[in-house]
Amino acid sequence: MNRVLSRLGLTAVAIVAGSALTAQDAQTGALSGTVKETGSNKPIAGARVVVHTPRGDRNAVTGTDGAFRFPQLIPGPVTVDVSADGYMGGSLATRVPLGSTNVTDFPLAPISVATTTVVVV
């Protein structure tokens, strides 16, 4: 009898804890996307992504697939800055939705390097 009550107690705790986690997720949203090179659509690994929220900044670095994800953000307006070595950075104002994910992709243009040939006569 004591084991049965213990198992019922643990089950009840698990149900309450699970519903608390679900309630927390319903209060937040997420932002995700991919940083890709303009034109070639090639993913950019190692790009720095910063989300500026009313509660502070969150930072991420893209993986080899160029992807980033910011879970559990407070819903509302945010600004996202993206930069990568060899590319012109960008900024975008967007919104974090309540209870879902805003998928926003960022194209970055490569920085053109001009070459000059000097001929000595």
CSV table of C-alpha atoms in Angstrom, one decimal:
chain,number,residue,atom,x,y,z
A,1,MET,CA,0.0,0.0,0.0
A,2,ASN,CA,2.8,2.4,0.9
A,3,ARG,CA,4.5,1.8,-2.5
A,4,VAL,CA,1.3,2.5,-4.3
A,5,LEU,CA,0.9,5.8,-2.5
A,6,SER,CA,4.5,6.7,-3.3
A,7,ARG,CA,4.1,6.0,-7.0
A,8,LEU,CA,0.8,8.0,-7.0
A,9,GLY,CA,2.6,10.9,-5.3
A,10,LEU,CA,5.5,10.9,-7.8
A,11,THR,CA,3.0,10.7,-10.7
A,12,ALA,CA,1.1,13.7,-9.3
A,13,VAL,CA,4.4,15.7,-8.9
A,14,ALA,CA,5.3,14.9,-12.5
A,15,ILE,CA,2.0,16.0,-13.8
A,16,VAL,CA,2.1,19.3,-11.9
A,17,ALA,CA,5.7,20.0,-12.9
A,18,GLY,CA,4.9,19.2,-16.6
A,19,SER,CA,1.9,21.6,-16.6
A,20,ALA,CA,4.0,24.3,-15.1
A,21,LEU,CA,6.6,23.9,-17.9
A,22,THR,CA,3.8,24.1,-20.5
A,23,ALA,CA,2.4,27.2,-18.9
A,24,GLN,CA,5.9,28.8,-19.0
A,25,ASP,CA,6.2,28.1,-22.8
A,26,ALA,CA,2.8,29.6,-23.4
A,27,GLN,CA,4.1,32.9,-22.0
A,28,THR,CA,7.1,33.1,-24.3
A,29,GLY,CA,8.0,32.9,-28.0
A,30,ALA,CA,11.1,32.1,-30.1
A,31,LEU,CA,13.1,33.5,-32.9
A,32,SER,CA,15.1,31.4,-35.4
A,33,GLY,CA,16.5,31.5,-38.8
A,34,THR,CA,19.5,31.1,-41.1
A,35,VAL,CA,22.2,33.5,-42.2
A,36,LYS,CA,23.1,33.0,-45.8
A,37,GLU,CA,25.2,34.7,-48.5
A,38,THR,CA,23.3,36.9,-50.8
A,39,GLY,CA,23.2,35.5,-54.3
A,40,SER,CA,24.7,32.0,-53.7
A,41,ASN,CA,22.4,31.2,-50.8
A,42,LYS,CA,25.3,29.5,-49.1
A,43,PRO,CA,25.0,29.2,-45.3
A,44,ILE,CA,27.4,31.4,-43.3
A,45,ALA,CA,28.9,29.6,-40.3
A,46,GLY,CA,30.2,31.6,-37.4
A,47,ALA,CA,28.0,34.6,-38.0
A,48,ARG,CA,27.2,36.6,-34.8
A,49,VAL,CA,23.5,37.2,-34.1
A,50,VAL,CA,22.4,39.6,-31.4
A,51,VAL,CA,18.7,40.0,-30.3
A,52,HIS,CA,18.1,43.3,-28.5
A,53,THR,CA,15.1,42.8,-26.2
A,54,PRO,CA,13.6,45.1,-23.5
A,55,ARG,CA,15.1,42.7,-20.9
A,56,GLY,CA,18.6,42.7,-22.4
A,57,ASP,CA,20.6,41.3,-25.3
A,58,ARG,CA,20.9,37.6,-26.2
A,59,ASN,CA,23.8,36.4,-28.4
A,60,ALA,CA,24.3,33.4,-30.6
A,61,VAL,CA,26.8,32.2,-33.2
A,62,THR,CA,25.5,30.3,-36.3
A,63,GLY,CA,26.6,26.7,-36.8
A,64,THR,CA,27.9,25.1,-40.0
A,65,ASP,CA,24.4,25.2,-41.4
A,66,GLY,CA,24.1,29.0,-40.8
A,67,ALA,CA,21.2,28.4,-38.3
A,68,PHE,CA,20.5,30.2,-35.1
A,69,ARG,CA,17.7,29.9,-32.5
A,70,PHE,CA,16.6,32.0,-29.5
A,71,PRO,CA,14.0,30.1,-27.4
A,72,GLN,CA,11.9,31.5,-24.5
A,73,LEU,CA,11.9,35.2,-25.5
A,74,ILE,CA,9.4,37.6,-24.1
A,75,PRO,CA,6.8,38.4,-26.9
A,76,GLY,CA,7.0,41.8,-28.5
A,77,PRO,CA,9.2,43.9,-30.7
A,78,VAL,CA,12.9,43.2,-30.9
A,79,THR,CA,15.9,44.2,-33.1
A,80,VAL,CA,18.2,41.7,-34.5
A,81,ASP,CA,21.8,42.5,-35.6
A,82,VAL,CA,23.7,40.1,-37.7
A,83,SER,CA,27.4,40.3,-38.6
A,84,ALA,CA,30.1,38.0,-40.0
A,85,ASP,CA,33.7,38.4,-41.1
A,86,GLY,CA,34.0,39.2,-44.8
A,87,TYR,CA,30.3,40.3,-45.0
A,88,MET,CA,28.3,43.5,-44.7
A,89,GLY,CA,26.3,43.3,-41.5
A,90,GLY,CA,22.6,44.0,-41.2
A,91,SER,CA,19.9,44.9,-38.7
A,92,LEU,CA,16.2,44.1,-38.7
A,93,ALA,CA,13.3,45.1,-36.5
A,94,THR,CA,10.8,42.2,-36.0
A,95,ARG,CA,8.5,40.7,-33.4
A,96,VAL,CA,8.6,37.7,-31.2
A,97,PRO,CA,5.2,36.0,-31.3
A,98,LEU,CA,3.4,34.5,-28.3
A,99,GLY,CA,3.6,30.8,-28.1
A,100,SER,CA,5.3,30.2,-31.5
A,101,THR,CA,8.5,30.8,-33.5
A,102,ASN,CA,9.2,33.7,-35.8
A,103,VAL,CA,11.5,32.3,-38.6
A,104,THR,CA,13.6,35.1,-40.1
A,105,ASP,CA,16.4,34.5,-42.6
A,106,PHE,CA,19.2,37.0,-43.1
A,107,PRO,CA,21.0,37.4,-46.4
A,108,LEU,CA,24.4,39.0,-46.0
A,109,ALA,CA,26.3,40.5,-48.9
A,110,PRO,CA,30.1,39.7,-49.2
A,111,ILE,CA,32.3,42.7,-48.9
A,112,SER,CA,33.8,43.4,-52.3
A,113,VAL,CA,37.6,43.9,-52.3
A,114,ALA,CA,38.8,46.2,-55.0
A,115,THR,CA,42.2,45.4,-56.4
A,116,THR,CA,44.5,48.0,-57.9
A,117,THR,CA,47.4,47.1,-60.2
A,118,VAL,CA,50.4,49.5,-60.0
A,119,VAL,CA,52.7,49.5,-63.0
A,120,VAL,CA,56.1,51.0,-62.4
A,121,VAL,CA,57.7,52.4,-65.6
